[in-house]
Every structure is written in structure tokens, then in C-alpha cells.
Amino acid sequence: DTGVSQNPRHKITKRGQNVTFRCDPISEHNRLYWYRQTLGQGPEFLTYFQNEAQLEKSRLLSDRFSAERPKGSFSTLEIQRTEQGDSAMYLCASSQTSGSRGQYFGPGTRLTVT
Amino acid sequence: SQQGEEDPQALSIQEGENATMNCSYKTSINNLQWYRQNSGRGLVHLILIRSNEREKHSGRLRVTLDTSKKSSSLLITASRAADTASYFCASLTDKLIFGTGTRLQVFP
């Protein structure tokens, strides 16, 4: 068990470009979550999956954002036509369904849109 | 914003002193969790208290929960320099809602 991993760790892109992030959860965890965190703030919920099903999406997740978890294992978060306001740390977390031990977070992907 | 609030926003203490952080949240919850975040290890789950519990201990951590006031507190006793980090409460309904965090600095 190597914990939750995220790739890439850093991404610099120009406004208008598309970016895709990957998250590999802890293998026995069936729930996977995406959050966004800006400087000085707590993480904000974006979306979560139970196995391959996307169960909830925040209103923060505009039409430019899409997340998938095709086989109930890893997940991808894609941002199309990036804007400077998308610059943030994108965090992935996983947990067992019960959530009784909290969520396990990955190191995050820091996105900078220039 | 749905985020809860934490108080104080920043706290500086000497090693050996106790640190108390407070958190308020907005809706009814299933449980409340505390996380620590530093640049070296990212967000780490510290402790979880269920809505029907009032107090919980784990090592040097003590958490209280008052559902009537929608508030929680985290006490770190005998602080160490390694406790320097940001601390977030997170309330669980159908998803985790994080607070704004308390930045704790522990001086050796």
C-alpha cells in the first residue's frame, strides 16, 4: 500500500489549453474524491465516485471540468479551456465506503495557468 | 461559501505549551474530522468524532463536539515543533466540508 498518488505534481499551462490530472487511490478504497484548494483556504469539494459511478458534483465543477473513473480504480480530472482562475492545488482522496477512518489524501497537483 | 470557519486563523506558541483550535460548521453532520496539512506530507487525517459523541482522545489530541452550537475544538497538548502545520476541521454530511484552517507555529 503506497497511499494515494497523483500525477503530475505540478502543471504549468497557458490559458485556453486543456489539462488532465490522474489520481490512483488506495487499492481497496471504493470511494474517490476530488477537491480544489487555493492559498489560505481549506479544500473545496468538487466531486466523488463510488466505484465507477460519479455520485455528486459540486456547482464549482463547471462544464469545463469533467472527471471519470472508468474501471473503479484510477480517476482522471480534465479541465478544458483553462482560465487563470483555475490555478489551484487539485487534491484527490480515497476512503472506504464507511468513511469511518477519514479520507486519505494524495500530495496534490498544483496547476498554474499563465 | 459552504466552508466552516476556524478560530484563530493563526496561533504561535512555544514547545511544551498547549494549542487549542476552534471550528464552527453550518449544517447537521454525521461526523466531524480534523486534518493536518504541511508541505512535507500533505493532508493527513488526525481524528474523527461522531455526531453522538461529545469528546474523544487520541494520544496528545483531544477533540470536543457540541452539536447544539455546531462547534468543535481540537486541543494539542505538550506541543512540539513538529506540530507546526495548518489544521482543518471537516464536517461530514454526504461530503466533507472543510473549514478555513488554523496555522499553528510551534517554536522550539
Coordinates of C-alpha atoms in Angstrom, one line a residue:
Chain A
D1 CA 0.0 0.0 0.0
T2 CA 1.7 3.1 -1.2
G3 CA -1.1 5.5 -0.4
V4 CA -2.9 7.9 -2.8
S5 CA -0.7 9.1 -5.7
Q6 CA -1.3 11.9 -8.1
N7 CA 0.3 12.9 -11.4
P8 CA 1.7 15.2 -12.4
R9 CA 2.7 17.0 -9.2
H10 CA 3.0 20.3 -11.0
K11 CA 1.5 21.6 -14.2
I12 CA 2.0 25.0 -15.9
T13 CA -0.2 25.7 -18.8
K14 CA -1.3 28.6 -20.9
R15 CA -4.8 29.9 -20.7
G16 CA -7.1 28.1 -23.1
Q17 CA -5.2 24.8 -23.1
N18 CA -6.7 21.6 -21.8
V19 CA -5.1 19.7 -18.9
T20 CA -5.7 16.3 -17.4
F21 CA -4.7 15.0 -13.9
R22 CA -4.6 11.5 -12.7
C23 CA -5.3 10.0 -9.3
D24 CA -4.5 6.5 -8.1
P25 CA -6.4 5.7 -4.9
I26 CA -5.6 3.1 -2.2
S27 CA -6.5 -0.1 -3.9
E28 CA -9.1 -1.4 -1.5
H29 CA -10.9 2.0 -1.3
N30 CA -14.1 2.2 -3.4
R31 CA -14.7 5.9 -2.8
L32 CA -12.6 8.6 -4.6
Y33 CA -12.9 12.3 -4.2
W34 CA -11.6 15.4 -5.9
Y35 CA -11.0 18.8 -4.1
R36 CA -9.6 22.1 -5.1
Q37 CA -7.6 24.2 -2.7
T38 CA -6.4 27.8 -3.1
L39 CA -3.9 29.6 -1.0
G40 CA -5.0 30.2 2.6
Q41 CA -8.2 28.2 2.2
G42 CA -9.4 24.8 3.1
P43 CA -10.1 22.2 0.4
E44 CA -13.3 22.6 -1.5
F45 CA -15.3 19.6 -2.6
L46 CA -15.6 19.1 -6.4
T47 CA -16.9 15.6 -7.0
Y48 CA -16.8 12.0 -5.8
F49 CA -17.1 8.4 -7.1
Q50 CA -18.4 5.2 -5.5
N51 CA -16.6 2.7 -7.6
E52 CA -17.1 3.9 -11.2
A53 CA -20.3 5.9 -10.5
Q54 CA -20.0 9.6 -10.1
L55 CA -22.4 10.3 -7.3
E56 CA -22.2 14.0 -6.7
K57 CA -20.7 17.1 -8.4
S58 CA -20.3 20.5 -6.8
R59 CA -21.6 23.6 -8.5
L60 CA -17.9 24.6 -8.5
L61 CA -17.5 22.0 -11.2
S62 CA -18.3 24.0 -14.4
D63 CA -19.0 22.4 -17.8
R64 CA -15.3 22.8 -18.5
F65 CA -14.5 20.2 -15.8
S66 CA -15.0 16.5 -16.3
A67 CA -14.0 13.6 -14.1
E68 CA -14.0 9.9 -14.8
R69 CA -13.2 6.7 -13.0
P70 CA -13.7 4.2 -15.8
K71 CA -13.0 0.9 -14.0
G72 CA -13.5 2.0 -10.5
S73 CA -9.8 2.2 -9.9
F74 CA -7.8 5.3 -11.0
S75 CA -9.6 8.6 -11.9
T76 CA -8.9 11.5 -14.2
L77 CA -9.9 15.1 -13.9
E78 CA -9.8 17.1 -17.1
I79 CA -10.1 20.9 -17.3
Q80 CA -10.9 22.2 -20.8
R81 CA -10.1 25.8 -22.0
T82 CA -8.2 26.6 -18.8
E83 CA -8.6 30.0 -17.2
Q84 CA -6.3 31.8 -14.8
G85 CA -8.9 31.3 -12.1
D86 CA -8.4 27.6 -12.4
S87 CA -4.9 28.0 -10.8
A88 CA -5.0 26.0 -7.6
M89 CA -4.0 22.7 -5.9
Y90 CA -6.1 19.8 -7.0
L91 CA -6.4 17.1 -4.3
C92 CA -7.5 13.6 -4.6
A93 CA -8.6 11.5 -1.7
S94 CA -9.9 8.0 -1.2
S95 CA -11.8 6.1 1.5
Q96 CA -13.7 3.0 2.3
T97 CA -17.5 3.4 1.9
S98 CA -18.0 3.8 5.6
G99 CA -15.5 6.6 5.8
S100 CA -15.0 5.6 9.5
R101 CA -11.3 6.3 9.2
G102 CA -11.5 9.5 7.3
Q103 CA -10.2 10.1 3.9
Y104 CA -6.6 9.5 2.7
F105 CA -5.3 12.4 0.6
G106 CA -2.7 12.4 -2.2
P107 CA 0.0 15.0 -2.5
G108 CA -2.0 17.1 -5.0
T109 CA -1.4 18.5 -8.4
R110 CA -0.5 22.2 -8.4
L111 CA -1.9 23.9 -11.5
T112 CA -0.7 27.2 -12.7
V113 CA -2.4 28.9 -15.6
T114 CA -0.5 31.7 -17.2
Chain B
S1 CA -19.4 29.6 0.7
Q2 CA -20.2 26.3 2.4
Q3 CA -16.9 26.3 4.3
G4 CA -16.9 26.3 8.1
E5 CA -14.8 28.8 10.0
E6 CA -11.9 28.2 12.3
D7 CA -10.5 30.3 15.1
P8 CA -7.9 31.5 15.5
Q9 CA -6.6 31.9 11.9
A10 CA -3.1 31.7 13.2
L11 CA -1.5 30.6 16.5
S12 CA 2.1 30.8 17.7
I13 CA 3.2 29.0 20.8
Q14 CA 6.3 27.6 22.5
E15 CA 7.2 24.0 22.6
G16 CA 5.5 22.3 25.6
E17 CA 2.5 24.6 25.6
N18 CA -1.0 23.5 24.7
A19 CA -2.7 24.7 21.5
T20 CA -6.5 25.0 21.2
M21 CA -8.3 25.5 17.9
N22 CA -12.0 26.0 17.4
C23 CA -14.2 25.2 14.5
S24 CA -17.8 26.1 13.6
Y25 CA -19.8 24.4 10.9
K26 CA -23.1 25.2 9.2
T27 CA -25.3 22.1 8.8
S28 CA -26.2 18.9 10.7
I29 CA -23.4 16.4 10.4
N30 CA -22.7 12.6 10.5
N31 CA -19.3 13.2 12.0
L32 CA -16.6 15.8 12.3
Q33 CA -12.9 15.2 11.3
W34 CA -9.7 17.1 11.9
Y35 CA -6.8 17.1 9.4
R36 CA -3.3 18.4 9.4
Q37 CA -1.6 19.8 6.4
N38 CA 2.1 20.7 5.9
S39 CA 4.2 21.0 2.9
G40 CA 6.1 17.8 3.6
R41 CA 3.2 15.4 4.0
G42 CA 0.0 16.9 2.5
L43 CA -3.3 16.5 4.3
V44 CA -3.3 13.8 7.0
H45 CA -6.4 12.6 8.9
L46 CA -6.0 13.1 12.6
I47 CA -9.2 12.1 14.4
L48 CA -12.9 11.6 13.8
I49 CA -15.7 12.3 16.3
R50 CA -19.2 11.1 15.6
S51 CA -22.2 13.3 16.0
N52 CA -23.4 11.3 19.1
E53 CA -20.0 11.7 20.8
R54 CA -19.0 14.7 22.9
E55 CA -15.3 14.1 23.5
K56 CA -12.6 11.9 22.0
H57 CA -8.9 11.4 22.8
S58 CA -6.1 10.2 20.6
G59 CA -2.6 10.5 22.0
R60 CA -1.9 14.2 22.6
L61 CA -5.1 15.2 20.8
R62 CA -8.4 15.9 22.4
V63 CA -11.5 16.8 20.4
T64 CA -14.8 18.0 21.6
L65 CA -18.1 18.4 19.7
D66 CA -21.1 20.5 20.6
T67 CA -23.8 19.8 18.0
S68 CA -26.2 22.3 19.6
K69 CA -23.7 25.0 18.9
K70 CA -22.4 23.4 15.7
S71 CA -18.9 23.7 17.0
S72 CA -15.8 21.6 17.8
S73 CA -12.4 22.2 19.3
L74 CA -9.1 20.5 18.9
L75 CA -6.6 20.6 21.8
I76 CA -3.0 19.6 21.2
T77 CA -1.2 19.1 24.5
A78 CA 2.6 19.4 25.1
S79 CA 3.1 20.7 21.6
R80 CA 6.3 20.0 19.6
A81 CA 8.0 21.9 16.8
A82 CA 6.9 19.0 14.5
D83 CA 3.2 20.0 15.2
T84 CA 3.8 23.2 13.1
A85 CA 1.2 22.9 10.3
S86 CA -2.2 24.1 9.2
Y87 CA -5.1 22.3 10.9
F88 CA -8.5 21.9 9.3
C89 CA -11.8 20.7 10.6
A90 CA -14.1 19.0 8.1
S91 CA -17.8 18.2 8.7
L92 CA -19.3 15.2 7.0
T93 CA -22.8 15.2 5.7
D94 CA -22.9 13.5 2.3
K95 CA -19.5 15.1 1.6
L96 CA -16.7 16.7 3.6
I97 CA -16.9 20.4 4.1
F98 CA -13.6 21.9 5.3
G99 CA -13.1 24.9 7.4
T100 CA -10.7 27.7 6.6
G101 CA -7.9 26.3 8.8
T102 CA -5.7 27.4 11.7
R103 CA -2.0 27.9 11.0
L104 CA -0.1 26.7 14.0
Q105 CA 3.5 27.7 14.6
V106 CA 5.4 25.9 17.4
F107 CA 8.7 27.5 18.3
P108 CA 11.5 25.3 19.9

